[in-house]
C-alpha positions as a Python dict, from the first residue, in 0.01 Angstrom:
ca = {
    (1, 'X'): (0, 0, 0),
    (2, 'X'): (333, 39, 174),
    (3, 'X'): (501, -80, -143),
    (4, 'X'): (328, 185, -353),
    (5, 'X'): (465, 468, -133),
    (6, 'X'): (816, 333, -94),
    (7, 'X'): (1086, 544, -259),
    (8, 'X'): (1292, 244, -373),
    (9, 'X'): (989, 38, -475),
    (10, 'X'): (972, 219, -809),
    (11, 'X'): (1336, 167, -913),
    (12, 'X'): (1235, -120, -1143),
    (13, 'X'): (979, 102, -1312),
    (14, 'X'): (1235, 377, -1363),
    (15, 'X'): (1480, 129, -1512),
    (16, 'X'): (1203, -6, -1738),
    (17, 'X'): (1114, 351, -1846),
    (18, 'X'): (1477, 420, -1920),
    (19, 'X'): (1498, 104, -2130),
    (20, 'X'): (1178, 193, -2318),
    (21, 'X'): (1291, 552, -2390),
    (22, 'X'): (1636, 435, -2512),
    (23, 'X'): (1470, 161, -2722),
    (24, 'X'): (1232, 402, -2893),
    (25, 'X'): (1451, 713, -2917),
    (26, 'X'): (1807, 576, -2929),
    (27, 'X'): (2054, 868, -2911),
    (28, 'X'): (1769, 1115, -2889),
    (29, 'X'): (1652, 962, -2563),
    (30, 'X'): (1895, 1170, -2357),
    (31, 'X'): (1727, 1491, -2477),
    (32, 'X'): (1402, 1343, -2358),
    (33, 'X'): (1549, 1215, -2022),
    (34, 'X'): (1733, 1532, -1924),
    (35, 'X'): (1415, 1741, -1867),
    (36, 'X'): (1300, 1476, -1618),
    (37, 'X'): (1574, 1588, -1383),
    (38, 'X'): (1445, 1949, -1411),
    (39, 'X'): (1090, 1830, -1369),
    (40, 'X'): (1153, 1626, -1055),
    (41, 'X'): (1360, 1910, -896),
    (42, 'X'): (1088, 2162, -981),
    (43, 'X'): (791, 1956, -863),
    (44, 'X'): (960, 1825, -547),
    (45, 'X'): (1094, 2162, -443),
    (46, 'X'): (770, 2340, -513),
    (47, 'X'): (578, 2088, -308),
    (48, 'X'): (824, 2025, -20),
    (49, 'X'): (1029, 2341, -19),
    (50, 'X'): (769, 2603, -94),
    (51, 'X'): (403, 2499, -40),
    (52, 'X'): (438, 2274, 269),
    (53, 'X'): (632, 2538, 465),
    (54, 'X'): (395, 2816, 357),
    (55, 'X'): (73, 2632, 443),
    (56, 'X'): (199, 2441, 751),
    (57, 'X'): (-101, 2206, 730),
    (58, 'X'): (-49, 1908, 961),
    (59, 'X'): (-73, 1559, 811),
    (60, 'X'): (-365, 1352, 939),
    (61, 'X'): (-104, 1141, 1119),
    (62, 'X'): (5, 1443, 1319),
    (63, 'X'): (-338, 1589, 1376),
    (64, 'X'): (-434, 1564, 1749),
    (65, 'X'): (-740, 1347, 1789),
    (66, 'X'): (-715, 1175, 1448),
    (67, 'X'): (-421, 947, 1529),
    (68, 'X'): (-638, 675, 1699),
    (69, 'X'): (-867, 662, 1397),
    (70, 'X'): (-591, 605, 1145),
    (71, 'X'): (-419, 288, 1022),
    (72, 'X'): (-40, 323, 1026),
    (73, 'X'): (174, 73, 830),
    (74, 'X'): (516, 6, 982),
    (75, 'X'): (455, 293, 1225),
    (76, 'X'): (512, 539, 937),
    (77, 'X'): (359, 882, 996),
    (78, 'X'): (551, 1099, 754),
    (79, 'X'): (686, 1446, 819),
    (80, 'X'): (495, 1714, 1001),
    (81, 'X'): (326, 1887, 708),
    (82, 'X'): (133, 1724, 432),
    (83, 'X'): (-16, 1990, 198),
    (84, 'X'): (73, 1913, -87),
    (85, 'X'): (181, 1554, -141),
    (86, 'X'): (534, 1542, -293),
    (87, 'X'): (474, 1182, -403),
    (88, 'X'): (159, 1273, -596),
    (89, 'X'): (306, 1594, -743),
    (90, 'X'): (631, 1416, -857),
    (91, 'X'): (452, 1116, -1005),
    (92, 'X'): (187, 1312, -1192),
    (93, 'X'): (448, 1554, -1324),
    (94, 'X'): (666, 1267, -1454),
    (95, 'X'): (366, 1077, -1601),
    (96, 'X'): (223, 1383, -1774),
    (97, 'X'): (560, 1487, -1916),
    (98, 'X'): (642, 1143, -2051),
    (99, 'X'): (287, 1090, -2188),
    (100, 'X'): (295, 1418, -2375),
    (101, 'X'): (654, 1412, -2488),
    (102, 'X'): (628, 1057, -2627),
    (103, 'X'): (273, 1081, -2756),
    (104, 'X'): (364, 1029, -3119),
    (105, 'X'): (579, 719, -3063),
    (106, 'X'): (475, 537, -2741),
    (107, 'X'): (98, 541, -2748),
    (108, 'X'): (59, 284, -2469),
    (109, 'X'): (268, 468, -2212),
    (110, 'X'): (-10, 682, -2047),
    (111, 'X'): (-225, 368, -2005),
    (112, 'X'): (57, 218, -1794),
    (113, 'X'): (170, 526, -1607),
    (114, 'X'): (-146, 705, -1509),
    (115, 'X'): (-287, 409, -1310),
    (116, 'X'): (48, 381, -1134),
    (117, 'X'): (37, 749, -1041),
    (118, 'X'): (-322, 704, -916),
    (119, 'X'): (-208, 399, -707),
    (120, 'X'): (81, 599, -548),
    (121, 'X'): (-156, 886, -481),
    (122, 'X'): (-415, 662, -321),
    (123, 'X'): (-150, 493, -110),
    (124, 'X'): (-67, 826, 57),
    (125, 'X'): (-424, 863, 180),
    (126, 'X'): (-447, 497, 274),
    (127, 'X'): (-135, 520, 487),
    (128, 'X'): (-288, 812, 676),
    (129, 'X'): (-22, 1065, 582),
    (130, 'X'): (-233, 1282, 349),
    (131, 'X'): (-586, 1412, 327),
    (132, 'X'): (-755, 1352, -14),
    (133, 'X'): (-724, 1726, -87),
    (134, 'X'): (-342, 1701, -35),
    (135, 'X'): (-309, 1448, -313),
    (136, 'X'): (-575, 1601, -538),
    (137, 'X'): (-414, 1946, -541),
    (138, 'X'): (-69, 1782, -579),
    (139, 'X'): (-188, 1575, -877),
    (140, 'X'): (-326, 1888, -1048),
    (141, 'X'): (0, 2073, -975),
    (142, 'X'): (203, 1778, -1104),
    (143, 'X'): (-5, 1760, -1422),
    (144, 'X'): (48, 2130, -1475),
    (145, 'X'): (430, 2105, -1423),
    (146, 'X'): (447, 1803, -1657),
    (147, 'X'): (252, 1992, -1919),
    (148, 'X'): (479, 2301, -1896),
    (149, 'X'): (797, 2095, -1914),
    (150, 'X'): (662, 1893, -2214),
    (151, 'X'): (570, 2210, -2398),
    (152, 'X'): (920, 2348, -2335),
    (153, 'X'): (1073, 2022, -2446),
    (154, 'X'): (863, 2018, -2771),
    (155, 'X'): (945, 2385, -2845),
    (156, 'X'): (1319, 2332, -2781),
    (157, 'X'): (1317, 2009, -2981),
    (158, 'X'): (1142, 2184, -3272),
    (159, 'X'): (1402, 2465, -3264),
    (160, 'X'): (1687, 2219, -3267),
    (161, 'X'): (1537, 2024, -3560),
    (162, 'X'): (1468, 2346, -3755),
    (163, 'X'): (1823, 2466, -3699),
    (164, 'X'): (1965, 2122, -3798),
    (165, 'X'): (1757, 2119, -4120),
    (166, 'X'): (1864, 2480, -4196),
    (167, 'X'): (2233, 2382, -4149),
    (168, 'X'): (2189, 2088, -4385),
    (169, 'X'): (2027, 2304, -4655),
    (170, 'X'): (2301, 2571, -4635),
    (171, 'X'): (2583, 2317, -4628),
}
């Protein structure tokens, strides 16, 4: 489970996703990849920069009396506050966005990515750094953020294509 929560553990997946997006979308892939930057900033800052400081809910690993009951891997206990899980929020936002934005071309992608997001989410509870509600609410929030960004991407992409076809007709 330590592997599933590691920040650098998923670099091969990100490289693979980049390769897949470029393979399927060629030059258009960058218009698909750019919103991911916005998405990760939005989901991470909302979870870590807004919700955690507002709720100040201690992680199980920092809750007095719970520590002896928990299993810590590599002595990792996370930061002080855990509601909501940034890992879960970020992964579910990314997975939802990519699944929706590529739905017409890469049909198999959600079947690969959603189990990975679930594994990452479960690993946070297993490591004792989140309550189940921390990751559940974060997953819902991430799905919502991914949905919003994919809708914005689709709307912007349609507007660009409409303008391009209008320019071809008038030229």
